Amino acid sequence: MATQILMPALSPTMEEGTLAKWLVKEGDTVSSGDILAEIETDKATMEFEAVDEGIVGKILVAEGSEGVKVNTPIAVMVEEGESVDDAESPAPSGDSAPAQETPAAPVEAAPASAPATPKAKAVEPDWPEGTEMKTQTVREALRDAMAEEMRSDANVFVMGEEVAEYQGAYKVTQGLLDEFGSKRVIDTPITEHGFAGIGVGAAFGGLKPIVEFMTFNFAMQAIDQIINSAAKTLYMSGGQMGCPMVFRGPNGAAARVGAQHSQDYAAWYAMIPGLKVAMPYSAADAKGLLKSAIRDPNPVIFLENEILYGRSFEVPALDDFTVPFGKAKIWREGKDVTIVSFGIGMQYALEAAEKLADEGIDAEVIDLRTLRPLDYGTVIESVKKTNRCVTVEEGFPVGAIGNHLSAYIMQNAFDYLDAPVINCTGKDVPMPYAANLEKHALVTTAEVIEAVKQVTYR
Amino acid sequence: MAARKAAAKPNVSPEELKQYYRDMLLIRRFEEKAGQLYGMGLIGGFCHLYIGQEAVVVGLEAAAEEGDKRITSYRDHGHMLACGMDPNGVMAELTGREGGYSKGKGGSMHMFSREKHFYGGHGIVGAQVPLGAGLAFADNYLENKRVTFTYFGDGAANQGQVYETFNMAALWKLPVVFVIENNQYAMGTSQKRSTSTDDIHTRGAPFGIQGEIVDGMDVLAVKEAGDKAVAHCRAGKGPYILEIKTYRYRGHSMSDPAKYRTREEVQKMREERDCIQNVRDLLLQGKHATEDDLKAIDKEIKDIVNASAEFAKESPEPALDELWTDIYSDDVPQGDAIEA
């Protein structure tokens, strides 16, 4: 049967092209792979090959023709003994691309991703009243979380630099090698990109890896595997393949280690759909959130803090204590201003609230605890009550979590605001080494107090 | 080092040989059809065809057993067909339709099949190499004697993460066959212009990984090398490297004007070394098949491919709600390796 040869699309963006030259003439016999013509696209001049064998019956578009639209018939191929008149015309409509039909997308609005007014989650207590408490450092709480989950699930293992024999560069994995052995507590070479990828592959294979980065600064070496492989595969596979794993380690500034070792990546990871992101402040949250993270079927970025590792907090003495993701914690109730923070930023937020109380300003302090999912409801409810908001974080000021919250509050509680939201962040500079400069590069309690006074017009 | 050649007399049965012919032909015809649909605007974005390289996956799949895993780069259509994935689902993913393996959300470069142990389909050059070692890590952890075929190209062989992976795979004796599909061009840059040495298979040697070079235009040579590599891995001896010399007839992607090599070079490979023609000759010369037998196979393949194209055109575009699904999961879709 005679078939039409259509002007091909030869690049992702090509809509029309120039038929530069015919390399066959009417009556020529061609076989699959022979070049029929040269076509100039928006990118280059391409050779256009025959797909099937046949005879060139008729050339419909002369060489040198410009602006030939994709899918325009340019020639007719016939089989031996067949005439050109047998060719169907025009091109069968069923073959045209959906892109060339009436566009449907702008008419049908895409469904929204989340309900317009999420509920405040922080109202429920994390543990029952009267629960026995014990004092623990954040470091111990994290270790206990991993040990408990490893005891209950044989799929869980820890890998990273110095996690086993050295007992952890910051001693977070202390004792795990003794209890679980070298099969499940694995020292890796210093090769973040490689072992992050191996961790993701092991998760595809049905295990539940905990990949420790000695610090999140080094995770930059592995960011392709975290974003492109871990976060996106569930979506790209249409839900067939998940990545149940945790990437954890200290994040943010330590002390006097300079620009390459002092950076808060919270906003970077929180931007990525497919990742969950936790950044605890207290030991109880560190334990409860890490246990939830290990059980979560999705990839979790778990951002710890070196300065907080040695800090002690009260932790509930429960057999299986977990904290759900997407539930903020109200550390302090207040009526004059809402201070929203997370991770080590909470230290400045709480200190500021304490001092502000002495001056008669009653601050409500919210710890987001997880940045993805984020408990928007608790923030909005609080702002509706106080009508003022200050955000506090250690990261850079451009594209910060606070920027996002400000926009969210503006869109969802604009009429309740009595002052613009202020974002307290680290300064827009690489971290300096000198002690005095470093102190000023970080967010400070004084800045938080100043911001609160500004939004309360004191 | 000369490429390893298969024994003159094929070490497989006529039935197996016919199967290889059929499987390679399916890939070729499927890819030709995909190229055609791309030209018609039915397939968008990037589309990397496997035409010319068919013997690589077909030979290695012949060496695989049920439960073995495979993972590759973005030139992945052939791998999917060779491991038994449904041509309809693959083609419909290429056209971005609901009936595609990823419901139209992955596209040519991102497809998966849990059932066939196909772990993608990865768009970042070299990223699949540590992922493949990770799959092998899981099997090693589970002590299940499975092997993972981790495919990458001569281009990816210059990525740093490949060597990070070689180191750990050797250190931990992971059961992974690293398959370097050397088609001699990293996009438009020839191996000579991109790679400091002629041999890539020797690059595992500093890590203690044995490697060999294989004639990738000869499916029997590939199968034989695959058997050896798989036996090595299954015996717990750690990874193995196969550098398979092959050739892609088409451009890197659809919009490649291919000015970096001559038309004659491509034509010479097609005429003298074509993997499908080779098996066809073996079948006919050995009187294992008649012209009519092969015509029947050609017809069968043509029908499968045409049906896949029809399916891919008919399948509707994904519902708009699909935009918001599969970002997070409430359970692990592939399940836990060790059940509680």
GROMACS .gro file of N, CA, C and O in nm, chain A residues 65-120:
model
  224
   65SER      N    1   1.233   2.419   0.020
   65SER     CA    2   1.112   2.475   0.083
   65SER      C    3   1.137   2.504   0.230
   65SER      O    4   1.184   2.418   0.304
   66GLU      N    5   1.104   2.624   0.271
   66GLU     CA    6   1.122   2.664   0.412
   66GLU      C    7   0.990   2.656   0.486
   66GLU      O    8   0.884   2.660   0.425
   67GLY      N    9   1.000   2.649   0.618
   67GLY     CA   10   0.880   2.655   0.703
   67GLY      C   11   0.785   2.539   0.681
   67GLY      O   12   0.664   2.556   0.690
   68VAL      N   13   0.839   2.421   0.647
   68VAL     CA   14   0.752   2.305   0.629
   68VAL      C   15   0.712   2.254   0.767
   68VAL      O   16   0.797   2.216   0.848
   69LYS      N   17   0.583   2.255   0.796
   69LYS     CA   18   0.533   2.214   0.929
   69LYS      C   19   0.556   2.065   0.949
   69LYS      O   20   0.543   1.985   0.855
   70VAL      N   21   0.586   2.028   1.075
   70VAL     CA   22   0.598   1.889   1.113
   70VAL      C   23   0.467   1.817   1.080
   70VAL      O   24   0.359   1.873   1.100
   71ASN      N   25   0.481   1.695   1.027
   71ASN     CA   26   0.367   1.610   0.989
   71ASN      C   27   0.301   1.646   0.856
   71ASN      O   28   0.201   1.588   0.819
   72THR      N   29   0.360   1.742   0.784
   72THR     CA   30   0.312   1.768   0.647
   72THR      C   31   0.362   1.654   0.558
   72THR      O   32   0.479   1.619   0.565
   73PRO      N   33   0.276   1.597   0.472
   73PRO     CA   34   0.326   1.495   0.379
   73PRO      C   35   0.430   1.556   0.286
   73PRO      O   36   0.406   1.661   0.226
   74ILE      N   37   0.547   1.491   0.275
   74ILE     CA   38   0.652   1.546   0.189
   74ILE      C   39   0.681   1.455   0.070
   74ILE      O   40   0.742   1.497  -0.027
   75ALA      N   41   0.640   1.328   0.081
   75ALA     CA   42   0.661   1.236  -0.031
   75ALA      C   43   0.565   1.119  -0.016
   75ALA      O   44   0.508   1.098   0.090
   76VAL      N   45   0.551   1.045  -0.124
   76VAL     CA   46   0.469   0.924  -0.119
   76VAL      C   47   0.555   0.806  -0.159
   76VAL      O   48   0.627   0.812  -0.260
   77MET      N   49   0.551   0.702  -0.078
   77MET     CA   50   0.625   0.579  -0.109
   77MET      C   51   0.525   0.478  -0.163
   77MET      O   52   0.415   0.464  -0.111
   78VAL      N   53   0.568   0.406  -0.265
   78VAL     CA   54   0.481   0.300  -0.318
   78VAL      C   55   0.558   0.169  -0.320
   78VAL      O   56   0.680   0.167  -0.310
   79GLU      N   57   0.482   0.061  -0.331
   79GLU     CA   58   0.546  -0.069  -0.348
   79GLU      C   59   0.554  -0.098  -0.497
   79GLU      O   60   0.492  -0.028  -0.579
   80GLU      N   61   0.629  -0.201  -0.530
   80GLU     CA   62   0.650  -0.232  -0.671
   80GLU      C   63   0.516  -0.255  -0.742
   80GLU      O   64   0.428  -0.322  -0.689
   81GLY      N   65   0.502  -0.195  -0.860
   81GLY     CA   66   0.381  -0.217  -0.939
   81GLY      C   67   0.262  -0.134  -0.895
   81GLY      O   68   0.152  -0.151  -0.943
   82GLU      N   69   0.286  -0.045  -0.801
   82GLU     CA   70   0.176   0.032  -0.745
   82GLU      C   71   0.184   0.175  -0.796
   82GLU      O   72   0.294   0.224  -0.823
   83SER      N   73   0.072   0.243  -0.806
   83SER     CA   74   0.078   0.382  -0.855
   83SER      C   75   0.059   0.479  -0.740
   83SER      O   76   0.004   0.444  -0.635
   84VAL      N   77   0.104   0.599  -0.762
   84VAL     CA   78   0.099   0.704  -0.659
   84VAL      C   79  -0.045   0.733  -0.619
   84VAL      O   80  -0.074   0.767  -0.506
   85ASP      N   81  -0.136   0.716  -0.712
   85ASP     CA   82  -0.275   0.748  -0.684
   85ASP      C   83  -0.335   0.661  -0.575
   85ASP      O   84  -0.438   0.694  -0.517
   86ASP      N   85  -0.268   0.545  -0.546
   86ASP     CA   86  -0.319   0.459  -0.441
   86ASP      C   87  -0.298   0.519  -0.302
   86ASP      O   88  -0.352   0.471  -0.203
   87ALA      N   89  -0.214   0.623  -0.297
   87ALA     CA   90  -0.182   0.680  -0.165
   87ALA      C   91  -0.302   0.749  -0.105
   87ALA      O   92  -0.377   0.817  -0.174
   88GLU      N   93  -0.321   0.726   0.019
   88GLU     CA   94  -0.428   0.797   0.091
   88GLU      C   95  -0.386   0.941   0.111
   88GLU      O   96  -0.269   0.969   0.131
   89SER      N   97  -0.482   1.031   0.108
   89SER     CA   98  -0.451   1.167   0.148
   89SER      C   99  -0.575   1.232   0.203
   89SER      O  100  -0.686   1.199   0.161
   90PRO      N  101  -0.569   1.323   0.295
   90PRO     CA  102  -0.444   1.364   0.360
   90PRO      C  103  -0.399   1.261   0.464
   90PRO      O  104  -0.457   1.153   0.470
   91ALA      N  105  -0.300   1.300   0.545
   91ALA     CA  106  -0.246   1.210   0.647
   91ALA      C  107  -0.356   1.167   0.741
   91ALA      O  108  -0.442   1.246   0.777
   92PRO      N  109  -0.355   1.038   0.780
   92PRO     CA  110  -0.457   0.991   0.875
   92PRO      C  111  -0.453   1.073   1.004
   92PRO      O  112  -0.347   1.095   1.060
   93SER      N  113  -0.573   1.118   1.044
   93SER     CA  114  -0.577   1.212   1.157
   93SER      C  115  -0.538   1.145   1.288
   93SER      O  116  -0.488   1.209   1.379
   94GLY      N  117  -0.561   1.014   1.301
   94GLY     CA  118  -0.530   0.943   1.426
   94GLY      C  119  -0.384   0.949   1.463
   94GLY      O  120  -0.347   0.921   1.576
   95ASP      N  121  -0.298   0.984   1.367
   95ASP     CA  122  -0.155   0.983   1.394
   95ASP      C  123  -0.102   1.115   1.447
   95ASP      O  124   0.014   1.127   1.482
   96SER      N  125  -0.188   1.217   1.450
   96SER     CA  126  -0.133   1.346   1.492
   96SER      C  127  -0.113   1.349   1.643
   96SER      O  128  -0.184   1.281   1.717
   97ALA      N  129  -0.016   1.424   1.684
   97ALA     CA  130   0.021   1.425   1.825
   97ALA      C  131  -0.083   1.500   1.907
   97ALA      O  132  -0.146   1.593   1.857
   98PRO      N  133  -0.100   1.459   2.032
   98PRO     CA  134  -0.197   1.530   2.116
   98PRO      C  135  -0.164   1.678   2.131
   98PRO      O  136  -0.254   1.760   2.143
   99ALA      N  137  -0.037   1.711   2.123
   99ALA     CA  138   0.006   1.850   2.140
   99ALA      C  139  -0.055   1.940   2.031
   99ALA      O  140  -0.069   2.059   2.050
  100GLN      N  141  -0.090   1.876   1.917
  100GLN     CA  142  -0.141   1.958   1.808
  100GLN      C  143  -0.293   1.969   1.811
  100GLN      O  144  -0.351   2.039   1.731
  101GLU      N  145  -0.354   1.895   1.901
  101GLU     CA  146  -0.498   1.910   1.915
  101GLU      C  147  -0.525   2.033   2.001
  101GLU      O  148  -0.434   2.097   2.050
  102THR      N  149  -0.655   2.061   2.018
  102THR     CA  150  -0.689   2.175   2.104
  102THR      C  151  -0.628   2.153   2.242
  102THR      O  152  -0.651   2.047   2.302
  103PRO      N  153  -0.552   2.246   2.290
  103PRO     CA  154  -0.491   2.224   2.421
  103PRO      C  155  -0.596   2.212   2.531
  103PRO      O  156  -0.688   2.292   2.538
  104ALA      N  157  -0.581   2.109   2.613
  104ALA     CA  158  -0.681   2.083   2.716
  104ALA      C  159  -0.640   2.143   2.851
  104ALA      O  160  -0.724   2.186   2.928
  105ALA      N  161  -0.509   2.148   2.873
  105ALA     CA  162  -0.459   2.183   3.006
  105ALA      C  163  -0.508   2.318   3.060
  105ALA      O  164  -0.555   2.325   3.173
  106PRO      N  165  -0.500   2.427   2.978
  106PRO     CA  166  -0.537   2.557   3.036
  106PRO      C  167  -0.685   2.562   3.077
  106PRO      O  168  -0.722   2.638   3.164
  107VAL      N  169  -0.769   2.483   3.009
  107VAL     CA  170  -0.912   2.487   3.038
  107VAL      C  171  -0.941   2.413   3.169
  107VAL      O  172  -1.003   2.465   3.260
  108GLU      N  173  -0.890   2.286   3.176
  108GLU     CA  174  -0.912   2.209   3.297
  108GLU      C  175  -0.810   2.250   3.402
  108GLU      O  176  -0.691   2.233   3.382
  109ALA      N  177  -0.857   2.305   3.511
  109ALA     CA  178  -0.763   2.344   3.616
  109ALA      C  179  -0.709   2.219   3.684
  109ALA      O  180  -0.782   2.124   3.710
  110ALA      N  181  -0.579   2.217   3.708
  110ALA     CA  182  -0.518   2.104   3.779
  110ALA      C  183  -0.568   2.104   3.922
  110ALA      O  184  -0.585   2.209   3.983
  111PRO      N  185  -0.595   1.984   3.975
  111PRO     CA  186  -0.644   1.981   4.113
  111PRO      C  187  -0.539   2.032   4.212
  111PRO      O  188  -0.420   2.016   4.190
  112ALA      N  189  -0.584   2.094   4.316
  112ALA     CA  190  -0.491   2.146   4.416
  112ALA      C  191  -0.425   2.033   4.492
  112ALA      O  192  -0.478   1.923   4.499
  113SER      N  193  -0.308   2.058   4.545
  113SER     CA  194  -0.231   1.953   4.610
  113SER      C  195  -0.274   1.934   4.755
  113SER      O  196  -0.259   1.829   4.811
  114ALA      N  197  -0.328   2.036   4.816
  114ALA     CA  198  -0.359   2.026   4.958
  114ALA      C  199  -0.483   2.109   4.986
  114ALA      O  200  -0.514   2.202   4.912
  115PRO      N  201  -0.558   2.073   5.091
  115PRO     CA  202  -0.673   2.156   5.126
  115PRO      C  203  -0.630   2.298   5.159
  115PRO      O  204  -0.518   2.321   5.203
  116ALA      N  205  -0.721   2.395   5.138
  116ALA     CA  206  -0.683   2.535   5.151
  116ALA      C  207  -0.644   2.573   5.293
  116ALA      O  208  -0.550   2.647   5.315
  117THR      N  209  -0.715   2.520   5.391
  117THR     CA  210  -0.683   2.557   5.529
  117THR      C  211  -0.649   2.433   5.612
  117THR      O  212  -0.738   2.367   5.665
  118PRO      N  213  -0.520   2.398   5.618
  118PRO     CA  214  -0.482   2.281   5.696
  118PRO      C  215  -0.509   2.302   5.845
  118PRO      O  216  -0.505   2.415   5.894
  119LYS      N  217  -0.535   2.189   5.913
  119LYS     CA  218  -0.565   2.198   6.056
  119LYS      C  219  -0.437   2.213   6.137
  119LYS      O  220  -0.332   2.163   6.100
  120ALA      N  221  -0.448   2.281   6.249
  120ALA     CA  222  -0.333   2.291   6.340
  120ALA      C  223  -0.312   2.155   6.406
  120ALA      O  224  -0.406   2.096   6.457
   0.00000   0.00000   0.00000
